[in-house]
PDB file of C-alpha atoms in Angstrom:
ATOM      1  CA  UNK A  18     -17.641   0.509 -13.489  1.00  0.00           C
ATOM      2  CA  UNK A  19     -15.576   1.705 -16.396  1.00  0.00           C
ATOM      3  CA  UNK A  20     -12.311   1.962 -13.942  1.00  0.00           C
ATOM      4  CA  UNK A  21     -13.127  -1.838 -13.528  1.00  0.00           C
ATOM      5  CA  UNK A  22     -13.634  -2.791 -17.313  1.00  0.00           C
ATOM      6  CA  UNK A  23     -10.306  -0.805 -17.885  1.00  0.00           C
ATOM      7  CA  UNK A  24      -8.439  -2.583 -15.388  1.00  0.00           C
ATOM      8  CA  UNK A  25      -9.552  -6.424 -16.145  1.00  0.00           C
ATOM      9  CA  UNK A  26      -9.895  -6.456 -19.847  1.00  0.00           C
ATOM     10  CA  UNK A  27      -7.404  -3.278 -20.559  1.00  0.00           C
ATOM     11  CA  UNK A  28      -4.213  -4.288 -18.556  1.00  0.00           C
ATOM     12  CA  UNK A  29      -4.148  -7.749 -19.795  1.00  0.00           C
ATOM     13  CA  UNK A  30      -3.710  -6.806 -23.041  1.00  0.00           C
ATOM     14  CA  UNK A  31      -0.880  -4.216 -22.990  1.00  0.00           C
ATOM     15  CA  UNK A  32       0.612  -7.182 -20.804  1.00  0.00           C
ATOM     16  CA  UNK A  33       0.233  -9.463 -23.263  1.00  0.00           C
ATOM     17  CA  UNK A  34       1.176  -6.878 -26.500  1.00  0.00           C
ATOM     18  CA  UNK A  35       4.718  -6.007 -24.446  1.00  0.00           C
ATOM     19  CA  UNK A  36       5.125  -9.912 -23.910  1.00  0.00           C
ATOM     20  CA  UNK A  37       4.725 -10.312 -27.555  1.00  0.00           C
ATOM     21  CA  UNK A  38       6.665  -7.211 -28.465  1.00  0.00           C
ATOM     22  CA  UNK A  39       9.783  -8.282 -26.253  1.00  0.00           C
ATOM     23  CA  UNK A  40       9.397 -12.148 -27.363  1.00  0.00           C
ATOM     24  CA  UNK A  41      10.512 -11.182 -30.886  1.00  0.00           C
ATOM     25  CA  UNK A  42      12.764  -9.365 -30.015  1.00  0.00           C
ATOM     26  CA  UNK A  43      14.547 -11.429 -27.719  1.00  0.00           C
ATOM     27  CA  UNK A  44      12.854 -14.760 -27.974  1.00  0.00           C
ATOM     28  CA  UNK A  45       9.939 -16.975 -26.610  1.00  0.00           C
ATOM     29  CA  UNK A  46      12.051 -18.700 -23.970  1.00  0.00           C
ATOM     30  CA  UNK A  47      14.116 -15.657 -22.896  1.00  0.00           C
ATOM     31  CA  UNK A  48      10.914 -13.814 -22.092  1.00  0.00           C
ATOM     32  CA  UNK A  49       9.204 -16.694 -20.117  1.00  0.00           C
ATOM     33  CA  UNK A  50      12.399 -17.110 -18.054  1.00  0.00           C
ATOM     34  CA  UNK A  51      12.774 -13.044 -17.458  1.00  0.00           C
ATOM     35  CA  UNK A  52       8.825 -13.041 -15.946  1.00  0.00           C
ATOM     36  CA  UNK A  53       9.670 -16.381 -14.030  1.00  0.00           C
ATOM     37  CA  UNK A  54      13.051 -14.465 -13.042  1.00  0.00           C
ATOM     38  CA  UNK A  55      11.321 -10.908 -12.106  1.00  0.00           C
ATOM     39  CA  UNK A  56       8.522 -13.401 -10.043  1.00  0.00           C
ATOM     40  CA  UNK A  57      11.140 -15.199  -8.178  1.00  0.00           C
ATOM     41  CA  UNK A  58      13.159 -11.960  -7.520  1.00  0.00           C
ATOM     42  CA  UNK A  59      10.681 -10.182  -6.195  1.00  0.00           C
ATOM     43  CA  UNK A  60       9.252 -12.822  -4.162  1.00  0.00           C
ATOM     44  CA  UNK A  61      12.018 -12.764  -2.210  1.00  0.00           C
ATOM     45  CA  UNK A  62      12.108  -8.625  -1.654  1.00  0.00           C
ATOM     46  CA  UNK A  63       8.698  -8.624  -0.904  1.00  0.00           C
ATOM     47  CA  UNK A  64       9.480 -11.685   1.691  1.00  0.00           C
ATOM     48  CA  UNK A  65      12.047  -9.666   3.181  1.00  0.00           C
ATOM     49  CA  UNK A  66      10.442  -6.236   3.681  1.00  0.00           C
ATOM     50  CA  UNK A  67       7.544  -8.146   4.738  1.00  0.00           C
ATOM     51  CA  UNK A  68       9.415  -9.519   7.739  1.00  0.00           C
ATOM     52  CA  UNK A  69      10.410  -6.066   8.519  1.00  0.00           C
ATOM     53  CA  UNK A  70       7.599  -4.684   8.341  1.00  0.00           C
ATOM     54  CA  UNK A  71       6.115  -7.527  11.028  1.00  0.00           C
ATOM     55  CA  UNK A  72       8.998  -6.584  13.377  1.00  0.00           C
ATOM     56  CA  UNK A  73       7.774  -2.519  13.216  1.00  0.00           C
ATOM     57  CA  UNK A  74       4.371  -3.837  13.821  1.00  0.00           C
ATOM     58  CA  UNK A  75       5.733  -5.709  16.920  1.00  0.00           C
ATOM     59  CA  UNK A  76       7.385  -2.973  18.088  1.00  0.00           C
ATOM     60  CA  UNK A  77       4.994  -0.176  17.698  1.00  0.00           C
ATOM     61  CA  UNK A  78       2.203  -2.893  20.092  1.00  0.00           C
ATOM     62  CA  UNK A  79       5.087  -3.336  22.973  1.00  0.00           C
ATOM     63  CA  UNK A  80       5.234   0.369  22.853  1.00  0.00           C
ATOM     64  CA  UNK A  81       1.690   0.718  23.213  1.00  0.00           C
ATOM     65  CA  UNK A  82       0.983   2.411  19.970  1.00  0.00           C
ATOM     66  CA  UNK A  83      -1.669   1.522  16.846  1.00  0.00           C
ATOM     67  CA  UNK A  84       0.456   0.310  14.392  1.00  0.00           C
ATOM     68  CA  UNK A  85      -1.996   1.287  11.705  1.00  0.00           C
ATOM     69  CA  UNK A  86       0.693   2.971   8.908  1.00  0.00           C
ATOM     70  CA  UNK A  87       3.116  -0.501   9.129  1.00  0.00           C
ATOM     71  CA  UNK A  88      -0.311  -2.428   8.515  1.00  0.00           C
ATOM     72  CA  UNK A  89      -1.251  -0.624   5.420  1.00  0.00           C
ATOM     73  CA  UNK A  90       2.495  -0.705   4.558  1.00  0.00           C
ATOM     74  CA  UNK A  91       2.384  -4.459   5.142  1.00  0.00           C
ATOM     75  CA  UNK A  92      -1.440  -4.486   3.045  1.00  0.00           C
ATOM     76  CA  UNK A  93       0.402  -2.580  -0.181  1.00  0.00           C
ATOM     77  CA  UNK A  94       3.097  -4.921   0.009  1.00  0.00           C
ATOM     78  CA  UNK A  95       0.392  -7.770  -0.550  1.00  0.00           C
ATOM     79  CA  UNK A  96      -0.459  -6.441  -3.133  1.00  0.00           C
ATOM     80  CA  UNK A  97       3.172  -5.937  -4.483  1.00  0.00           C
ATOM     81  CA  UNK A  98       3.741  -9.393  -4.076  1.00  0.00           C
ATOM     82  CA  UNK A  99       0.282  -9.830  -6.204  1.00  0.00           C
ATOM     83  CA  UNK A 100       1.907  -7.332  -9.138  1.00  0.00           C
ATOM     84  CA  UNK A 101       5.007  -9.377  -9.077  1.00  0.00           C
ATOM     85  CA  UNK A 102       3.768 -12.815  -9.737  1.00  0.00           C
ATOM     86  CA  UNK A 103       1.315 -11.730 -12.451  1.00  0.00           C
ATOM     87  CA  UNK A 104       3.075 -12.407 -15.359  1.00  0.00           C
ATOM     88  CA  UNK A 105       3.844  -9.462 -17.576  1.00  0.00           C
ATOM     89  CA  UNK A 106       6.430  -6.639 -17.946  1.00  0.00           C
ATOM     90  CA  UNK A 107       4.408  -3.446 -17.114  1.00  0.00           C
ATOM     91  CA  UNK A 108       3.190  -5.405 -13.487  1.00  0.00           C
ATOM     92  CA  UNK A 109       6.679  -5.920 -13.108  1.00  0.00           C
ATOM     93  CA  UNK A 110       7.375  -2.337 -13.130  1.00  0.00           C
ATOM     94  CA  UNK A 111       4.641  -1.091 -10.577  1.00  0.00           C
ATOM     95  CA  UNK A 112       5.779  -4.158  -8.294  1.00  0.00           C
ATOM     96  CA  UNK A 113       9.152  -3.016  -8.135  1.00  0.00           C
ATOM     97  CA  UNK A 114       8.492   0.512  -7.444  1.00  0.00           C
ATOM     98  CA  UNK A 115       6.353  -0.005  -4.821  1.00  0.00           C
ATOM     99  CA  UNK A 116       8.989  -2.172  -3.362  1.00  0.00           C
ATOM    100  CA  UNK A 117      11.136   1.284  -2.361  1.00  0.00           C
ATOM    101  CA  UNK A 118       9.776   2.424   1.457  1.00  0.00           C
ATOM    102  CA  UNK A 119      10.025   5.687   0.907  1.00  0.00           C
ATOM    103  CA  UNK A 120       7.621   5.485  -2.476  1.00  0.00           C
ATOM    104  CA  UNK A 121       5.588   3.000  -0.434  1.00  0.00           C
ATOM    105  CA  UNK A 122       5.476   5.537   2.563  1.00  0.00           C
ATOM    106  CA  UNK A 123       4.884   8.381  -0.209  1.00  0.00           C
ATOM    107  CA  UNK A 124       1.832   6.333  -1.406  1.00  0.00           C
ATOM    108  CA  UNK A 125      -0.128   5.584   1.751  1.00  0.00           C
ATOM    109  CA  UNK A 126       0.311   8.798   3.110  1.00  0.00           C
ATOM    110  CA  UNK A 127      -1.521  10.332   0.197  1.00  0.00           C
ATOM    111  CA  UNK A 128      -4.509   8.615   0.403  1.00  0.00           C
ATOM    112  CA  UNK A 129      -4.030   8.613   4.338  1.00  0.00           C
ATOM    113  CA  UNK A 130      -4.282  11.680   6.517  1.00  0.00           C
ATOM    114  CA  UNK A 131      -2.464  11.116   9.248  1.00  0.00           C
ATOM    115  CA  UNK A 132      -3.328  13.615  12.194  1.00  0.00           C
ATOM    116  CA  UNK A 133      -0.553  14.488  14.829  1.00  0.00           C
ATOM    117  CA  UNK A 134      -1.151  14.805  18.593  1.00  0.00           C
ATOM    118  CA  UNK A 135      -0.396  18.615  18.726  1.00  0.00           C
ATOM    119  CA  UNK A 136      -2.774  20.970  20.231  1.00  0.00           C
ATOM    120  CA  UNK A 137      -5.568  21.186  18.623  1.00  0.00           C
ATOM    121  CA  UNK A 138      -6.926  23.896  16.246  1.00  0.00           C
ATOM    122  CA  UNK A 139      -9.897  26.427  15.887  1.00  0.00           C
ATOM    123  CA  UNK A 140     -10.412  25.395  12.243  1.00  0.00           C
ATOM    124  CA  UNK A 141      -9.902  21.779  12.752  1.00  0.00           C
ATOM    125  CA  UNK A 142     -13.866  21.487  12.591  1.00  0.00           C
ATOM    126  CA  UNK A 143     -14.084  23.004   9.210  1.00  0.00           C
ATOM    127  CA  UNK A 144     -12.763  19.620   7.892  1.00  0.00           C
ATOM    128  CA  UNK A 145     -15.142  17.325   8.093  1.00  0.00           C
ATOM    129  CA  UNK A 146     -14.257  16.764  12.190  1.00  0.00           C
ATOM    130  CA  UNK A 147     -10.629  15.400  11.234  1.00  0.00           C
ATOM    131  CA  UNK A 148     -10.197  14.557  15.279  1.00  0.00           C
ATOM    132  CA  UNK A 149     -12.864  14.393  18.026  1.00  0.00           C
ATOM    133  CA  UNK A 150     -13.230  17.008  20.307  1.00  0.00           C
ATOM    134  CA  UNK A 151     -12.826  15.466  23.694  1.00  0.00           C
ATOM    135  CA  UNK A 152     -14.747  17.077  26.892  1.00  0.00           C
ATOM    136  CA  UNK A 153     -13.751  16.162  30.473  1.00  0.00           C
ATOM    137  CA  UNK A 154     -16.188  15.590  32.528  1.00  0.00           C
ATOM    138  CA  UNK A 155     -17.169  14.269  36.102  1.00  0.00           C
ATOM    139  CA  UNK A 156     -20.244  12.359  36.128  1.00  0.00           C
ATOM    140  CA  UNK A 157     -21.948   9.768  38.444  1.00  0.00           C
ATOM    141  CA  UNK A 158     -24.638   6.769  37.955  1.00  0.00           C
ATOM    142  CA  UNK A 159     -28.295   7.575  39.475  1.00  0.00           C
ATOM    143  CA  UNK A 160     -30.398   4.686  40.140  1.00  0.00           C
TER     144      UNK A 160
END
């Protein structure tokens, strides 16, 4: 609940004390039109990786796969777009770095573990059952 309080009352107001902070020292209208300027900027990158990240999704279905890392890829760059229209300087920032792939990439795979289809191991179980075991069976319907 804190993590919550901190985010909606507590980033809003270092936004707004850099606004302030970089309005005198450049001006009122210079800092409105450098958020408006970041916004439509990055509007445009995230519009851009966003289409490529539609055509990997495309082509990891016709290949048969799950393309589950370019649709978290495609979720965080929602929520780039989000961080780059939100006016403010230190929103800005975030959006922008999460615009480089291989930061973006970096990112999801940290909170993501992504298992590979090697053999699988004797202390694979110890995890918390990272991969079903799969048993092959014959079986056959009784009535």
């Amino acid at each position: 609940m804190w993590l919550f309080l901190l985010i909606f009352v507590g980033a809003p107001l270092v936004e707004l004390y850099f606004l302030i902070q970089v309005g005198s020292f450049i001006g009122a209208l210079p800092t409105i039109a450098l958020s408006v300027l970041t916004a439509v900027i990055g509007g445009a990158l995230v519009r851009m990786q966003g289409l490529g990240v539609l055509l990997r999704v495309r082509q990891a279905m016709d290949r048969g796969e799950a393309p589950a890392l370019e649709l978290l890829d495609g979720a965080v760059l929602l929520v780039t777009g989000f961080l780059l229209l939100l006016p403010g300087f230190l929103t800005d920032i975030l959006g922008f770095l999460l615009l480089i792939p291989p930061l973006r990439r970096a990112l999801i795979l940290r909170y993501v573990r992504v298992d590979t289809l090697g053999p699988r191991r004797d202390d694979d179980d110890l995890g918390g059952g990272h991969r079903p075991r799969i048993i092959d069976a014959d079986w056959r319907r009784e009535d």
